[in-house]
Short mmCIF file of C-alpha atoms in Angstrom, two decimals:
data_model
loop_
_atom_site.label_atom_id
_atom_site.label_comp_id
_atom_site.label_asym_id
_atom_site.label_seq_id
_atom_site.Cartn_x
_atom_site.Cartn_y
_atom_site.Cartn_z
CA MET A 1 -10.86 33.10 23.10
CA GLY A 2 -11.45 35.31 19.96
CA SER A 3 -10.57 38.57 21.78
CA GLN A 4 -7.04 37.29 22.53
CA VAL A 5 -5.94 37.01 18.95
CA LYS A 6 -5.34 40.19 17.02
CA ALA A 7 -6.84 40.86 13.67
CA LEU A 8 -3.49 41.03 11.84
CA SER A 9 -2.74 39.93 8.37
CA HIS A 10 -1.10 36.63 8.17
CA PHE A 11 -0.74 33.47 6.01
CA ASP A 12 -3.89 31.72 7.21
CA LYS A 13 -7.62 32.20 6.51
CA SER A 14 -9.97 33.51 9.22
CA ILE A 15 -11.50 30.74 11.21
CA ARG A 16 -15.17 30.46 12.54
CA LEU A 17 -15.59 30.32 16.28
CA VAL A 18 -17.18 26.90 16.23
CA ASP A 19 -14.11 25.61 14.30
CA ILE A 20 -11.69 27.35 16.69
CA ASN A 21 -13.29 25.71 19.60
CA LYS A 22 -13.40 22.27 17.83
CA LEU A 23 -9.67 22.71 16.98
CA VAL A 24 -8.20 23.72 20.30
CA ALA A 25 -10.23 21.23 22.41
CA ASP A 26 -9.07 18.30 20.37
CA PRO A 27 -5.60 17.04 21.48
CA ILE A 28 -5.18 14.87 18.45
CA ALA A 29 -5.93 17.85 16.06
CA VAL A 30 -3.51 20.01 18.03
CA ALA A 31 -0.76 17.24 17.93
CA ARG A 32 -1.20 17.09 14.13
CA ASN A 33 -1.36 20.93 13.50
CA SER A 34 1.10 22.34 11.09
CA PHE A 35 2.13 25.57 12.72
CA TYR A 36 2.85 28.58 10.52
CA PRO A 37 5.89 30.73 10.85
CA PHE A 38 5.67 33.75 13.12
CA MET A 39 5.61 37.08 11.52
CA ARG A 40 8.38 39.51 12.56
CA PHE A 41 8.77 43.24 12.37
CA GLU A 42 10.92 45.70 14.12
CA GLU A 43 9.85 48.67 16.27
CA ARG A 44 12.37 51.54 16.69
CA TRP A 45 12.26 54.58 18.97
CA GLN A 46 14.53 57.36 20.19
CA PRO A 47 15.28 56.90 23.94
CA PHE A 48 15.06 59.94 26.26
CA ARG A 49 17.99 62.25 26.04
CA GLY A 50 19.30 63.00 29.53
CA GLN A 51 20.74 66.32 30.87
CA GLU A 52 24.26 64.99 30.34
CA GLY A 53 23.74 65.72 26.55
CA GLY A 54 24.46 63.59 23.52
CA LYS A 55 21.78 61.80 21.48
CA PRO A 56 21.61 58.05 22.40
CA ASP A 57 21.33 55.39 19.77
CA LYS A 58 17.87 54.43 18.77
CA ASP A 59 16.35 51.48 20.68
CA LYS A 60 14.68 48.70 18.83
CA ARG A 61 12.91 45.47 19.49
CA GLN A 62 11.65 42.69 17.33
CA LEU A 63 8.00 41.89 17.75
CA ARG A 64 6.61 38.59 16.50
CA PHE A 65 3.01 37.48 16.04
CA ALA A 66 1.53 34.08 15.33
CA SER A 67 -0.98 33.14 12.61
CA ARG A 68 -4.72 33.26 13.84
CA ARG A 69 -5.07 29.43 13.95
CA ASP A 70 -1.88 29.00 15.90
CA ALA A 71 -2.55 31.94 18.14
CA TYR A 72 -5.85 30.35 19.30
CA ILE A 73 -4.06 27.14 20.13
CA TYR A 74 -1.39 29.02 22.07
CA SER A 75 -4.01 30.92 23.97
CA TYR A 76 -5.87 27.76 24.84
CA TYR A 77 -2.86 25.93 26.13
CA ARG A 78 -1.78 28.99 28.08
CA ASN A 79 -5.14 28.75 29.78
CA ILE A 80 -4.62 25.00 30.48
CA LEU A 81 -1.26 25.91 32.24
CA ARG A 82 -2.71 28.82 34.19
CA GLU A 83 -4.52 26.93 36.88
CA PRO A 84 -1.70 24.50 37.84
CA TYR A 85 0.68 27.39 37.64
CA GLU A 86 -1.35 29.53 40.03
CA ALA A 87 -1.64 26.53 42.45
CA ALA A 88 2.18 26.08 42.37
CA LEU A 89 2.74 29.75 43.19
CA ALA A 90 0.32 29.60 46.16
CA ALA A 91 1.84 26.34 47.42
CA ARG A 92 5.36 28.05 47.18
CA GLY A 93 4.19 31.34 48.77
CA LEU A 94 4.98 33.25 45.49
CA ALA A 95 1.46 34.63 44.75
CA GLU A 96 2.37 38.13 45.64
CA SER A 97 5.98 38.14 44.32
CA VAL A 98 5.56 37.11 40.71
CA ILE A 99 3.44 39.90 39.35
CA ALA A 100 3.79 40.02 35.57
CA TYR A 101 1.25 38.39 33.11
CA ARG A 102 -1.27 37.47 35.91
CA LYS A 103 -4.77 38.64 36.82
CA LEU A 104 -4.10 40.25 40.14
CA THR A 105 -6.59 42.59 41.93
CA THR A 106 -6.49 45.49 44.50
CA ALA A 107 -8.20 45.36 47.74
CA GLY A 108 -11.05 47.03 46.13
CA GLY A 109 -11.35 44.30 43.53
CA LYS A 110 -10.07 46.17 40.47
CA GLY A 111 -7.46 44.70 38.28
CA LYS A 112 -3.81 45.61 39.11
CA SER A 113 -1.54 47.30 36.64
CA ASN A 114 2.07 48.50 36.85
CA ILE A 115 0.74 51.64 38.62
CA ASP A 116 -0.48 49.39 41.53
CA PHE A 117 2.79 47.23 41.42
CA ALA A 118 5.00 50.34 41.52
CA LEU A 119 2.99 51.81 44.41
CA ASP A 120 3.17 48.49 46.29
CA ALA A 121 7.11 48.62 46.04
CA PHE A 122 7.25 52.24 47.13
CA ASN A 123 4.95 51.58 50.09
CA VAL A 124 7.28 48.80 51.22
CA ILE A 125 10.26 51.21 51.18
CA ARG A 126 8.34 53.77 53.16
CA GLU A 127 7.12 51.20 55.76
CA PHE A 128 10.66 50.01 56.25
CA GLY A 129 11.96 53.45 56.74
CA ASN A 130 15.52 52.30 56.53
CA ALA A 131 15.51 50.25 53.33
CA ALA A 132 17.92 48.82 50.96
CA VAL A 133 16.62 48.39 47.39
CA VAL A 134 18.26 45.99 44.81
CA THR A 135 17.13 46.12 41.20
CA LEU A 136 18.25 43.58 38.49
CA ASP A 137 17.28 42.89 35.07
CA ILE A 138 17.59 39.58 33.24
CA SER A 139 19.42 40.11 29.83
CA LYS A 140 17.47 39.02 26.77
CA PHE A 141 15.14 36.79 29.01
CA PHE A 142 12.94 35.21 26.30
CA GLU A 143 15.71 34.76 23.84
CA SER A 144 17.79 32.87 26.51
CA ILE A 145 15.35 30.34 27.81
CA ASP A 146 16.79 26.80 27.66
CA HIS A 147 14.50 24.44 25.83
CA ALA A 148 15.21 21.27 27.96
CA LEU A 149 14.73 23.13 31.21
CA LEU A 150 11.54 24.66 29.91
CA VAL A 151 10.09 21.20 28.96
CA GLN A 152 11.28 19.98 32.37
CA LYS A 153 9.48 22.84 34.24
CA TRP A 154 6.37 22.40 31.96
CA CYS A 155 6.10 18.73 32.90
CA GLY A 156 6.51 19.76 36.59
CA ILE A 157 3.59 22.14 36.42
CA LEU A 158 1.46 19.39 34.82
CA GLY A 159 2.73 16.80 37.22
CA VAL A 160 3.86 14.43 34.50
CA THR A 161 7.20 12.97 33.50
CA LYS A 162 6.77 13.40 29.86
CA LEU A 163 4.62 15.92 27.86
CA PRO A 164 1.42 14.64 26.21
CA HIS A 165 1.42 14.61 22.53
CA ASP A 166 -0.58 17.78 22.07
CA HIS A 167 1.60 19.75 24.62
CA LEU A 168 4.71 18.25 23.02
CA ALA A 169 3.46 19.68 19.72
CA VAL A 170 2.88 23.10 21.12
CA SER A 171 6.37 23.04 22.96
CA LYS A 172 8.11 22.11 19.66
CA ALA A 173 6.28 24.98 17.88
CA ILE A 174 7.39 27.37 20.46
CA THR A 175 10.98 26.28 20.82
CA ARG A 176 11.91 25.22 17.26
CA TYR A 177 9.74 28.11 15.99
CA SER A 178 10.19 29.61 12.50
CA ILE A 179 9.89 33.20 11.48
CA VAL A 180 9.22 35.22 8.26
CA ASP A 181 10.30 38.90 8.15
CA ARG A 182 7.08 40.88 7.46
CA ASP A 183 8.58 43.30 5.01
CA ALA A 184 10.36 40.56 3.18
CA ALA A 185 7.01 38.77 2.83
CA TYR A 186 5.18 41.92 1.81
CA GLU A 187 7.92 42.65 -0.86
CA ARG A 188 7.73 39.00 -2.15
CA LEU A 189 3.83 39.14 -2.36
CA GLY A 190 3.81 42.61 -4.01
CA TYR A 191 2.63 44.72 -1.06
CA LEU A 192 5.97 46.59 -0.71
CA ALA A 193 8.54 48.30 -2.78
CA TRP A 194 11.80 49.91 -1.81
CA GLN A 195 12.65 53.55 -2.59
CA ALA A 196 16.15 54.98 -2.35
CA LYS A 197 16.66 57.81 0.06
CA GLY A 198 20.31 59.22 0.19
CA LEU A 199 22.58 56.22 0.91
CA SER A 200 19.73 54.11 2.39
CA ARG A 201 16.34 53.07 1.33
CA ILE A 202 12.85 53.24 2.64
CA PRO A 203 9.87 51.00 2.38
CA ILE A 204 6.89 52.13 0.24
CA TYR A 205 3.70 50.04 1.06
CA THR A 206 1.61 49.61 -2.15
CA THR A 207 -1.29 48.66 0.09
CA GLY A 208 -2.07 50.36 3.46
CA PHE A 209 -2.08 48.36 6.55
CA LYS A 210 -5.78 48.83 6.91
CA ASP A 211 -6.43 47.70 3.43
CA MET A 212 -4.12 44.62 3.73
CA PRO A 213 -6.00 41.32 3.16
CA ARG A 214 -6.46 39.17 6.22
CA GLN A 215 -4.95 36.15 4.40
CA LEU A 216 -1.87 37.55 2.60
CA CYS A 217 -1.70 34.80 -0.03
CA THR A 218 -3.10 31.51 -1.10
CA ASN A 219 -1.73 28.28 0.28
CA LYS A 220 0.04 27.68 -2.99
CA ASP A 221 1.76 31.11 -2.97
CA PHE A 222 2.65 30.54 0.67
CA ARG A 223 4.48 27.21 -0.21
CA GLU A 224 6.11 28.61 -3.34
CA LYS A 225 6.89 32.33 -2.64
CA ILE A 226 7.44 32.20 1.23
CA CYS A 227 8.68 28.61 1.79
CA GLY A 228 10.49 28.22 -1.52
CA LYS A 229 8.90 25.12 -2.86
CA ASN A 230 9.55 24.16 -6.47
CA GLY A 231 12.69 26.30 -6.42
CA LYS A 232 11.20 29.37 -8.07
CA PHE A 233 11.97 31.49 -5.13
CA ASN A 234 14.36 31.29 -2.24
CA SER A 235 12.78 30.41 1.30
CA LEU A 236 12.07 33.35 3.57
CA VAL A 237 11.46 31.10 6.51
CA GLU A 238 14.13 31.23 9.27
CA VAL A 239 14.01 28.33 11.79
CA ASN A 240 15.43 28.66 15.40
CA LYS A 241 17.99 25.81 15.32
CA ASN A 242 19.39 26.74 18.71
CA ASP A 243 18.46 24.77 21.94
CA PHE A 244 17.44 28.04 23.59
CA GLY A 245 15.02 30.88 23.12
CA ILE A 246 11.31 31.24 22.51
CA PRO A 247 9.53 34.08 20.56
CA GLN A 248 8.32 37.06 22.72
CA GLY A 249 4.88 38.02 21.66
CA SER A 250 3.10 34.56 21.27
CA PRO A 251 0.02 34.09 23.51
CA ILE A 252 1.75 31.46 25.54
CA SER A 253 5.21 32.86 25.83
CA ASP A 254 4.63 34.95 28.94
CA MET A 255 3.17 31.96 30.75
CA LEU A 256 6.06 29.75 29.82
CA ALA A 257 8.59 32.38 30.94
CA ASN A 258 7.00 32.55 34.32
CA ILE A 259 6.92 28.75 34.59
CA TYR A 260 10.52 28.59 33.59
CA LEU A 261 11.70 30.68 36.62
CA ILE A 262 9.48 29.14 39.21
CA ASP A 263 12.44 27.59 41.00
CA PHE A 264 14.43 30.84 40.76
CA ASP A 265 11.59 32.60 42.22
CA SER A 266 11.35 30.17 45.19
CA ALA A 267 15.07 30.55 46.00
CA ILE A 268 15.00 34.32 45.86
CA LYS A 269 11.71 34.38 48.00
CA GLU A 270 13.26 32.08 50.66
CA TYR A 271 16.51 33.99 50.82
CA VAL A 272 14.69 37.44 51.10
CA ASN A 273 12.15 36.06 53.63
CA ASN A 274 14.96 34.95 55.95
CA ILE A 275 16.31 38.58 56.12
CA GLY A 276 12.84 40.09 56.59
CA GLY A 277 12.62 41.51 53.10
CA VAL A 278 10.24 41.58 50.13
CA PHE A 279 10.79 40.40 46.54
CA PHE A 280 8.90 41.16 43.31
CA ARG A 281 9.57 39.88 39.79
CA TYR A 282 7.88 41.63 36.85
CA SER A 283 9.06 39.35 33.89
CA ASP A 284 12.68 40.34 33.54
CA ASP A 285 12.65 43.09 36.15
CA ILE A 286 13.58 42.00 39.70
CA ILE A 287 13.36 44.13 42.81
CA ILE A 288 14.40 43.14 46.33
CA ILE A 289 13.65 45.44 49.21
CA ILE A 290 15.26 44.66 52.63
CA PRO A 291 15.64 46.41 55.98
CA GLY A 292 19.21 46.57 56.82
CA SER A 293 22.75 47.58 55.90
CA GLU A 294 24.64 48.06 52.70
CA SER A 295 26.29 44.69 53.22
CA ALA A 296 22.95 42.92 53.42
CA ALA A 297 21.79 44.43 50.18
CA LEU A 298 25.01 43.71 48.35
CA ALA A 299 24.81 40.00 49.59
CA ALA A 300 21.22 39.79 48.23
CA ARG A 301 22.37 41.18 44.98
CA ASP A 302 25.19 38.73 44.73
CA PHE A 303 22.85 35.84 45.71
CA ALA A 304 20.42 36.71 42.89
CA ILE A 305 23.23 37.08 40.30
CA SER A 306 24.66 33.67 41.39
CA GLU A 307 21.25 31.85 41.61
CA ILE A 308 20.17 32.86 38.10
CA THR A 309 23.15 30.92 36.65
CA LYS A 310 21.50 27.71 37.80
CA HIS A 311 18.59 28.21 35.43
CA GLY A 312 20.19 28.06 31.96
CA SER A 313 23.59 28.64 30.73
CA ARG A 314 22.40 31.80 28.75
CA ILE A 315 20.42 33.44 31.54
CA VAL A 316 22.33 36.17 33.12
CA ILE A 317 21.67 39.42 34.97
CA LYS A 318 22.52 42.58 33.09
CA ALA A 319 25.27 44.38 34.81
CA SER A 320 24.31 47.75 33.51
CA LYS A 321 20.74 47.54 34.85
CA THR A 322 21.92 46.36 38.35
CA SER A 323 21.63 48.98 41.11
CA VAL A 324 21.54 49.12 44.92
CA LEU A 325 19.97 52.19 46.68
CA LYS A 326 19.67 53.08 50.38
CA TYR A 327 16.59 54.91 51.71
CA PHE A 328 16.61 56.46 55.17
CA PRO A 329 14.22 58.76 57.20
CA VAL A 330 14.52 62.57 56.95
CA ASP A 331 12.10 65.28 57.74
CA GLY A 332 9.26 65.24 55.38
CA GLY A 333 9.67 61.62 54.33
CA GLN A 334 12.82 59.76 53.17
CA SER A 335 15.98 60.50 51.29
CA PHE A 336 18.23 58.16 49.43
CA ALA A 337 21.81 57.37 48.44
CA LYS A 338 23.11 55.39 45.60
CA LEU A 339 25.29 52.42 46.75
CA HIS A 340 26.04 50.54 43.61
CA GLY A 341 25.40 50.75 39.92
CA ASP A 342 24.98 53.42 37.23
CA LEU A 343 21.21 53.86 37.75
CA GLY A 344 19.29 55.55 40.49
CA LYS A 345 20.86 59.02 40.70
CA ASN A 346 17.49 60.52 40.95
CA GLY A 347 15.87 57.72 42.91
CA LEU A 348 14.36 54.28 42.22
CA GLU A 349 12.94 53.86 38.79
CA TYR A 350 10.48 51.02 38.68
CA LEU A 351 7.81 50.11 36.11
CA GLY A 352 7.48 53.55 34.50
CA PHE A 353 7.75 55.46 37.80
CA ARG A 354 10.44 57.12 39.92
CA TYR A 355 10.51 57.51 43.71
CA ASP A 356 13.02 59.82 45.40
CA GLY A 357 11.87 59.23 49.02
CA LYS A 358 9.48 62.14 49.19
CA ALA A 359 7.30 61.87 45.99
CA ALA A 360 6.55 59.80 42.95
CA TYR A 361 7.03 60.90 39.34
CA LEU A 362 6.45 59.65 35.83
CA ARG A 363 9.92 58.50 34.52
CA ASP A 364 11.51 61.03 32.02
CA ALA A 365 11.47 58.27 29.46
CA THR A 366 7.61 57.88 29.82
CA LEU A 367 6.99 61.60 29.12
CA SER A 368 9.60 61.34 26.21
CA ARG A 369 7.46 58.68 24.65
CA LEU A 370 4.28 60.81 25.06
CA TYR A 371 5.92 63.82 23.37
CA ARG A 372 7.31 61.75 20.49
CA LYS A 373 3.86 60.46 19.78
CA VAL A 374 2.32 63.89 19.99
CA SER A 375 5.07 65.39 17.76
CA ARG A 376 4.47 62.82 15.06
CA SER A 377 0.73 63.72 15.10
CA LEU A 378 1.37 67.36 15.12
CA ARG A 379 3.65 66.96 12.03
CA ALA A 380 0.93 65.15 10.21
CA GLU A 381 -1.59 67.82 11.18
CA ALA A 382 0.67 70.59 10.15
CA ARG A 383 1.20 69.03 6.74
CA ALA A 384 -2.57 68.61 6.37
CA LEU A 385 -3.19 72.30 7.31
CA VAL A 386 -0.57 73.64 4.88
CA ARG A 387 -2.01 71.56 1.99
CA ARG A 388 -5.55 72.70 2.98
CA TYR A 389 -4.49 76.53 2.71
CA PRO A 390 -1.94 76.74 -0.01
CA GLY A 391 -0.21 80.07 -0.34
CA LYS A 392 -1.32 81.25 3.11
CA ASP A 393 1.26 82.58 5.57
CA LYS A 394 2.41 81.17 8.88
CA ALA A 395 0.00 83.19 11.07
CA TYR A 396 -3.02 82.25 8.92
CA VAL A 397 -2.25 78.59 9.08
CA GLU A 398 -1.52 78.71 12.86
CA ASP A 399 -4.99 80.25 13.41
CA ARG A 400 -6.72 77.39 11.66
CA PHE A 401 -5.06 74.84 14.03
CA ASP A 402 -7.91 73.53 16.24
CA ALA A 403 -5.95 73.21 19.42
CA PRO A 404 -8.90 72.34 21.66
CA LYS A 405 -9.86 69.42 19.38
CA PHE A 406 -6.25 68.08 19.23
CA LEU A 407 -5.95 68.44 22.99
CA GLN A 408 -9.27 66.55 23.54
CA ARG A 409 -7.86 63.70 21.36
CA TYR A 410 -4.61 63.58 23.34
CA GLY A 411 -5.25 65.59 26.36
CA ARG A 412 -6.90 65.11 29.76
CA VAL A 413 -10.18 63.22 30.17
CA SER A 414 -12.48 63.95 33.09
CA ASP A 415 -12.81 60.23 33.99
CA PHE A 416 -12.16 56.83 32.70
CA ASP A 417 -13.75 53.47 32.79
CA PRO A 418 -12.23 51.53 35.68
CA SER A 419 -13.22 48.24 34.07
CA ALA A 420 -11.39 49.04 30.83
CA THR A 421 -8.43 46.85 29.86
CA TYR A 422 -5.04 48.39 30.30
CA ASP A 423 -4.42 48.33 26.46
CA SER A 424 -7.41 50.64 25.94
CA TRP A 425 -6.19 53.37 28.31
CA THR A 426 -5.02 56.63 26.77
CA PHE A 427 -1.95 58.18 28.26
CA TRP A 428 -4.09 60.55 30.21
CA THR A 429 -6.47 57.88 31.69
CA TYR A 430 -3.17 56.19 32.74
CA ALA A 431 -1.78 59.43 34.23
CA LYS A 432 -5.11 60.14 36.07
CA ARG A 433 -5.19 56.68 37.50
CA ALA A 434 -1.65 57.04 38.65
CA ILE A 435 -2.38 60.29 40.39
CA ASP A 436 -5.47 58.88 42.09
CA ALA A 437 -3.72 55.66 43.15
CA PHE A 438 -0.62 57.35 44.54
CA GLY A 439 -2.64 59.87 46.33
CA PRO A 440 -0.50 62.67 47.99
CA LEU A 441 2.68 60.77 46.94
CA GLY A 442 1.84 61.39 43.35
CA HIS A 443 0.78 65.13 43.29
CA THR A 444 4.10 65.66 41.42
CA ILE A 445 2.78 63.77 38.44
CA GLY A 446 0.25 66.48 37.78
CA HIS A 447 2.99 69.09 38.00
CA GLN A 448 4.96 67.09 35.42
CA LEU A 449 2.00 67.42 32.94
CA ALA A 450 1.11 71.10 33.72
CA ASN A 451 2.63 72.53 30.63
CA TYR A 452 1.40 70.05 28.24
CA GLY A 453 -1.04 72.39 26.42
CA LEU A 454 1.62 75.09 26.06
CA ILE A 455 4.12 72.41 24.61
CA VAL A 456 1.57 71.30 22.09
CA ARG A 457 0.89 74.80 20.78
CA THR A 458 4.56 75.76 20.71
CA ARG A 459 5.50 72.66 18.78
CA MET A 460 2.70 73.09 16.36
CA LYS A 461 4.06 76.59 15.45
CA THR A 462 7.40 75.02 14.86
CA GLU A 463 6.01 72.26 12.70
CA ILE A 464 4.15 74.80 10.54
CA ALA A 465 7.17 77.05 10.30
CA ASN A 466 9.37 74.09 9.14
CA ILE A 467 6.93 73.05 6.39
CA LEU A 468 6.61 76.52 5.02
CA LEU A 469 10.38 77.19 4.83
#
């Protein structure tokens, strides 16, 4: 239980394991629990810039995390739902189709990751020879989940007509959820100040994240400074008053999202089975692979787009992420043609990988994320070197950059622990496992990474030069 809850600063106190177990296993205590607001913060990043030119707008996503006490409850009730949900998948023949947020294993008994799921899809395309591939993406999936339908599916998984009081309390907390913006809370509690920068302003944290107290404030300060009790401060608490949407990031949200679409999954599975195809859903990413013509693929696409409308008025397929590709045999493997949509000009992109009919690659966006992370670290390293050797010229500072040590931190590793969790992998253990899993199909991944060392050294020189200007 404890490993499922991150050690992040929040409004509640740390809780002993014995008290955790006593709380979550007591339905009356859960039904009476006063759930804290989720904490929200925003993550921004620069998407990959394609060859067409032009810098795309920055992408962003809002991340939310529950208090420790609440997260333990959510984790426990996720576990309660897991067994009946798995049984329902098996009964409906969906165990191999719904692949996200579940513990699935390879033939060798190792836990499956998106590497294995991508390879499964590519192998189906190769086995079919002539294959049509439909990819679809549910727009703002978690934010669009209908509350009444969710409770209905929740009851169905439990085999009841009405949720028990403890499940009802959890369902209310996850649908009528409340949120507090992290930076707003930090500012109110004195952990953050704003500094003007040009026409905008940037946050200055007076306490580092590592030094932030586990409990951000006393219960009295939470009620007064965060909730606005006694009228001294305005409330920072935002309540979801809509009849749709659940917070992505809670320990139970992924399970509920899967449960929510179980009837949709069944309908797609039945349709695809009838035309001899294969269907996978990874959260909001849907892929349908069928042997057959363009007309069969377009019909499958239209069926999925129509079917999703039966599962909530706000659940829709994102048109910009919908594509249809055709793969066909050629000497040396397969080739492909784009039949529909803006995506797929270089082949199928799925779960971080790309397949062009002959080989598999890391997506350009995946490499772009790696180099952004490396660039940030190199910038910090360059600043530290310039401070350490004041008055020295560019060549002198460059010679003091310990490239082998930096590459050891971010570079290739000789092996990795196959039992390690996905979150503990570095980029290079991830890349190595992909190369090993894909076999001859993935030799191109190694070629994509061949110039990594040269890129690191070149960028370090640039960073040092920029600082010394």
